[in-house]
CSV table of C-alpha atoms in Angstrom, one decimal:
chain,number,residue,atom,x,y,z
A,551,MET,CA,109.7,93.6,107.4
A,552,ASP,CA,107.5,90.6,108.5
A,553,LEU,CA,107.0,92.3,111.9
A,554,ILE,CA,106.0,95.5,110.2
A,555,VAL,CA,103.4,93.7,108.1
A,556,ILE,CA,102.0,91.8,111.1
A,557,ALA,CA,101.8,95.0,113.1
A,558,ALA,CA,100.0,96.8,110.2
A,559,LEU,CA,97.5,93.9,110.0
A,560,CYS,CA,96.8,94.1,113.7
A,561,VAL,CA,96.2,97.8,113.5
A,562,ALA,CA,94.0,97.3,110.4
A,563,ALA,CA,91.8,94.7,112.1
A,564,ALA,CA,91.5,96.9,115.2
A,565,SER,CA,90.7,100.0,113.1
A,566,VAL,CA,87.9,98.2,111.2
A,567,ILE,CA,86.3,97.5,114.6
A,568,GLY,CA,87.0,101.0,115.9
A,569,GLY,CA,85.5,102.6,112.8
A,570,ALA,CA,82.4,100.4,112.9
A,571,THR,CA,81.7,100.9,116.6
A,572,GLY,CA,83.2,104.3,117.4
A,573,PHE,CA,85.5,102.9,120.1
A,574,GLY,CA,88.0,100.2,121.0
A,575,THR,CA,90.8,100.6,118.4
A,576,SER,CA,93.6,100.5,121.0
A,577,LEU,CA,91.7,98.0,123.1
A,578,ILE,CA,91.8,95.5,120.2
A,579,ALA,CA,95.2,96.5,118.8
A,580,THR,CA,97.1,96.3,122.0
A,581,PRO,CA,96.4,92.6,122.9
A,582,LEU,CA,96.6,91.6,119.2
A,583,MET,CA,100.1,93.0,118.8
A,584,LEU,CA,101.3,91.7,122.2
A,585,THR,CA,100.0,88.2,121.3
A,586,VAL,CA,101.9,88.1,118.0
A,587,GLY,CA,105.2,89.1,119.7
A,588,ILE,CA,105.4,92.9,119.2
A,589,GLY,CA,107.0,94.7,122.2
A,590,LEU,CA,104.8,96.6,124.6
A,591,ALA,CA,106.8,99.8,124.1
A,592,GLU,CA,106.4,99.6,120.3
A,593,THR,CA,102.7,98.8,120.7
A,594,VAL,CA,102.1,101.8,122.9
A,595,VAL,CA,103.9,104.2,120.5
A,596,VAL,CA,102.0,102.8,117.4
A,597,ASN,CA,98.6,103.2,119.1
A,598,LEU,CA,99.4,106.7,120.3
A,599,VAL,CA,100.6,107.9,116.9
A,600,VAL,CA,97.6,106.3,115.0
A,601,ALA,CA,95.2,107.8,117.5
A,602,LEU,CA,96.8,111.2,117.3
A,603,ILE,CA,96.7,111.4,113.5
A,604,ALA,CA,93.2,110.0,113.3
A,605,ARG,CA,91.8,112.5,115.9
A,606,VAL,CA,93.4,115.7,114.7
A,607,GLY,CA,91.0,115.9,111.8
A,608,VAL,CA,88.0,115.1,114.0
A,609,THR,CA,89.1,117.8,116.5
A,610,VAL,CA,89.3,120.4,113.7
A,611,GLN,CA,86.0,119.4,112.1
A,612,LEU,CA,84.1,119.4,115.4
A,613,ARG,CA,85.8,122.3,117.1
A,614,GLU,CA,82.5,124.1,117.6
A,615,HIS,CA,81.2,121.3,119.7
A,616,ILE,CA,84.2,121.0,122.0
A,617,ASP,CA,83.9,122.0,125.6
A,618,TRP,CA,87.4,123.5,125.8
A,619,ARG,CA,87.3,123.8,129.5
A,620,ARG,CA,86.6,120.1,130.0
A,621,VAL,CA,89.2,119.1,127.4
A,622,ALA,CA,91.7,121.4,129.0
A,623,VAL,CA,91.1,119.8,132.5
A,624,LEU,CA,91.4,116.3,131.1
A,625,GLY,CA,94.5,117.1,129.1
A,626,ALA,CA,96.3,119.0,132.0
A,627,ALA,CA,95.5,116.2,134.5
A,628,SER,CA,96.8,113.6,132.1
A,629,VAL,CA,100.3,115.1,132.3
A,630,PRO,CA,101.2,113.9,135.9
A,631,GLY,CA,99.5,110.5,135.2
A,632,ALA,CA,101.5,110.1,132.0
A,633,TRP,CA,104.7,111.0,133.8
A,634,LEU,CA,103.9,108.4,136.5
A,635,GLY,CA,103.3,105.9,133.8
A,636,VAL,CA,106.7,106.5,132.3
A,637,GLN,CA,108.3,105.9,135.7
A,638,THR,CA,106.4,102.6,135.8
A,639,VAL,CA,107.6,101.6,132.4
A,640,THR,CA,111.2,102.3,133.3
A,641,LEU,CA,111.0,100.2,136.5
A,642,LEU,CA,109.0,97.2,135.5
A,643,PRO,CA,110.0,94.7,132.7
A,644,ASP,CA,107.6,93.7,129.9
A,645,GLN,CA,106.9,90.3,131.5
A,646,HIS,CA,105.1,92.2,134.3
A,647,LEU,CA,103.5,94.9,132.2
A,648,LYS,CA,102.1,92.6,129.6
A,649,PRO,CA,99.8,90.7,132.0
A,650,ALA,CA,98.8,94.1,133.5
A,651,ALA,CA,97.9,95.3,130.0
A,652,GLY,CA,95.7,92.2,129.5
A,653,ALA,CA,94.0,92.7,132.9
A,654,VAL,CA,93.3,96.4,132.1
A,655,THR,CA,91.9,95.3,128.7
A,656,ILE,CA,89.5,92.9,130.3
A,657,LEU,CA,88.4,95.4,132.9
A,658,CYS,CA,87.8,98.1,130.2
A,659,GLY,CA,85.8,95.6,128.2
A,660,LEU,CA,83.6,94.7,131.2
A,661,ALA,CA,83.2,98.4,132.1
A,662,MET,CA,82.0,99.2,128.5
A,663,ALA,CA,79.3,96.5,129.0
A,664,LEU,CA,77.8,98.4,131.9
A,665,PRO,CA,74.6,100.2,131.3
A,666,THR,CA,74.7,104.0,130.9
A,667,ARG,CA,72.9,106.2,133.3
A,668,HIS,CA,71.0,108.7,131.2
A,669,GLY,CA,70.0,110.8,134.1
A,670,ALA,CA,73.5,111.8,135.2
A,671,GLY,CA,74.7,115.3,134.8
A,672,PRO,CA,78.0,116.8,133.6
A,673,PRO,CA,81.0,115.5,135.6
A,674,SER,CA,82.6,117.9,138.2
A,675,ALA,CA,86.0,119.4,137.6
A,676,ALA,CA,87.5,117.2,140.4
A,677,ILE,CA,86.2,114.0,138.9
A,678,THR,CA,87.2,115.1,135.4
A,679,ALA,CA,90.7,115.8,136.6
A,680,ALA,CA,90.9,112.4,138.3
A,681,VAL,CA,89.8,110.6,135.2
A,682,GLY,CA,92.3,112.6,133.1
A,683,ALA,CA,95.1,111.5,135.4
A,684,ILE,CA,94.1,107.9,135.2
A,685,GLY,CA,93.8,108.1,131.4
A,686,GLY,CA,97.3,109.6,131.3
A,687,TYR,CA,98.8,106.8,133.3
A,688,PHE,CA,97.1,104.2,131.1
A,689,SER,CA,98.4,106.1,128.0
A,690,THR,CA,102.1,105.7,128.6
A,691,THR,CA,101.9,102.2,130.2
A,692,THR,CA,99.4,100.5,127.9
A,693,SER,CA,98.1,103.1,125.4
A,694,LEU,CA,94.6,102.3,126.8
A,695,ASN,CA,93.8,106.0,127.6
A,696,GLY,CA,90.3,106.0,126.1
A,697,PRO,CA,88.1,103.9,128.3
A,698,PRO,CA,88.3,106.0,131.5
A,699,VAL,CA,87.2,109.2,129.6
A,700,VAL,CA,84.7,107.2,127.5
A,701,LEU,CA,83.0,106.0,130.7
A,702,LEU,CA,83.1,109.5,132.2
A,703,LEU,CA,81.5,111.2,129.2
A,704,GLY,CA,79.1,108.3,128.5
A,705,ARG,CA,77.5,108.5,131.9
A,706,ALA,CA,76.9,112.2,131.8
A,707,LYS,CA,74.3,114.2,129.9
A,708,ILE,CA,76.6,115.2,127.1
A,709,PRO,CA,75.3,115.5,123.5
A,710,PRO,CA,76.7,113.0,121.0
A,711,MET,CA,78.6,115.5,119.0
A,712,SER,CA,80.2,117.0,122.1
A,713,PHE,CA,81.0,113.5,123.3
A,714,ILE,CA,82.9,112.7,120.1
A,715,ALA,CA,84.5,116.2,119.9
A,716,ASP,CA,85.7,116.2,123.6
A,717,LEU,CA,87.1,112.7,123.3
A,718,ALA,CA,89.0,113.6,120.1
A,719,GLY,CA,90.5,116.8,121.7
A,720,TYR,CA,91.5,114.8,124.7
A,721,PHE,CA,93.2,112.1,122.5
A,722,VAL,CA,95.2,114.8,120.7
A,723,ILE,CA,96.5,116.3,123.9
A,724,THR,CA,97.3,113.1,125.8
A,725,SER,CA,98.9,111.4,122.8
A,726,ILE,CA,101.3,114.4,122.2
A,727,VAL,CA,102.1,114.5,126.0
A,728,SER,CA,102.6,110.8,126.2
A,729,LEU,CA,104.8,110.5,123.1
A,730,ALA,CA,107.0,113.4,124.4
A,731,LEU,CA,107.3,111.9,127.8
A,732,LEU,CA,108.1,108.4,126.5
A,733,TRP,CA,110.7,109.9,124.1
A,734,ALA,CA,112.4,111.9,126.9
A,735,GLY,CA,112.0,109.4,129.7
A,736,THR,CA,112.7,106.0,128.2
A,737,GLY,CA,115.0,104.4,125.7
A,738,ILE,CA,112.3,104.2,123.0
A,739,ASP,CA,113.9,105.1,119.6
A,740,LEU,CA,111.0,107.0,118.0
A,741,PRO,CA,112.9,107.9,114.8
A,742,GLY,CA,113.8,104.3,114.4
A,743,LEU,CA,110.2,103.3,114.4
A,744,TRP,CA,109.2,105.4,111.4
A,745,PRO,CA,108.8,102.5,109.0
A,746,LEU,CA,106.6,100.7,111.5
A,747,LEU,CA,104.6,103.8,112.3
A,748,ALA,CA,104.1,104.7,108.6
A,749,ALA,CA,102.8,101.3,107.8
A,750,CYS,CA,100.5,101.2,110.8
A,751,VAL,CA,99.1,104.7,110.2
A,752,VAL,CA,98.3,103.9,106.5
A,753,ALA,CA,96.7,100.6,107.5
A,754,GLY,CA,94.8,102.2,110.4
A,755,VAL,CA,93.4,105.2,108.5
A,756,THR,CA,92.3,103.0,105.5
A,757,ALA,CA,90.7,100.3,107.7
A,758,ASN,CA,88.9,102.9,109.8
A,759,GLN,CA,87.1,104.0,106.6
A,760,LEU,CA,86.1,100.4,105.9
A,761,GLY,CA,84.8,100.1,109.4
A,762,ILE,CA,82.6,103.2,109.0
A,763,ALA,CA,81.2,101.6,105.8
A,764,ILE,CA,80.4,98.4,107.7
A,765,ALA,CA,78.7,100.4,110.4
A,766,ARG,CA,76.1,101.6,107.9
A,767,ARG,CA,75.1,98.0,107.2
A,768,LEU,CA,75.1,96.2,110.5
A,769,PRO,CA,73.0,96.6,113.7
A,770,THR,CA,75.2,98.8,115.9
A,771,HIS,CA,74.1,97.3,119.2
A,772,LEU,CA,74.8,93.8,118.2
A,773,PHE,CA,78.2,94.6,116.8
A,774,ARG,CA,79.2,96.6,119.8
A,775,SER,CA,78.3,93.6,122.0
A,776,ALA,CA,80.4,91.3,119.9
A,777,VAL,CA,83.3,93.7,120.2
A,778,ILE,CA,83.1,93.8,124.0
A,779,VAL,CA,83.3,90.0,124.0
A,780,LEU,CA,86.3,90.1,121.6
A,781,VAL,CA,88.0,92.7,123.9
A,782,VAL,CA,87.7,90.4,126.9
A,783,ILE,CA,88.9,87.4,125.0
A,784,ALA,CA,91.9,89.4,123.6
A,785,GLY,CA,92.8,90.5,127.1
A,786,LEU,CA,92.7,86.9,128.3
A,787,LEU,CA,95.0,85.9,125.4
A,788,THR,CA,97.5,88.6,126.4
A,789,ILE,CA,97.7,87.3,130.0
A,790,VAL,CA,98.0,83.7,128.9
A,791,THR,CA,100.8,84.4,126.3
A,792,ALA,CA,102.7,86.9,128.4
């Protein structure tokens, strides 16, 4: 029970930040949960389920803004990447994967700090597929499937609503694919995680609304900068405590 409460608190803290900034929920939740002693497999499943439930509503609400072709390419390309990630999880123990998760977290935080090129055009199908595959691999190994696609869409001339809608559609697809592959290809007991998942979903959805309320009162650019710093620090803590 104590572990469930701790996990829910970690997800809640990450979801407040995610709601306030529009990104970074898994980036914060992953190192937090790993640092307090929650297993990497459980952390990945929790993040994927919370992301799936949170993004289904966004996908339905913004369906008119979705570029279905781009989302389909990203989702389809994530399948082989996610499968390769499952093979990695089954071969490498947590003591190797946890430092890797910390390193990926740090790199994602640094990448998010890079300036956006406003003059860029829509990404090609080949680049989109490559990014989808990378996202799929990160999805099943660390649950950090968002940053590659965020960087792809953020550096192209994509309208804000399409950006949010495409990202939500991608999250729905890759989360379903990743959970199915993890269930089939590893020893993760998904039904046995229902108490943990239920607590984290409730905490995540509630805290996300709080984060949205905070966003209306704080300068967004300053808060996003603080979050990037926090992401890098959290990644360093994950490596140190692995």
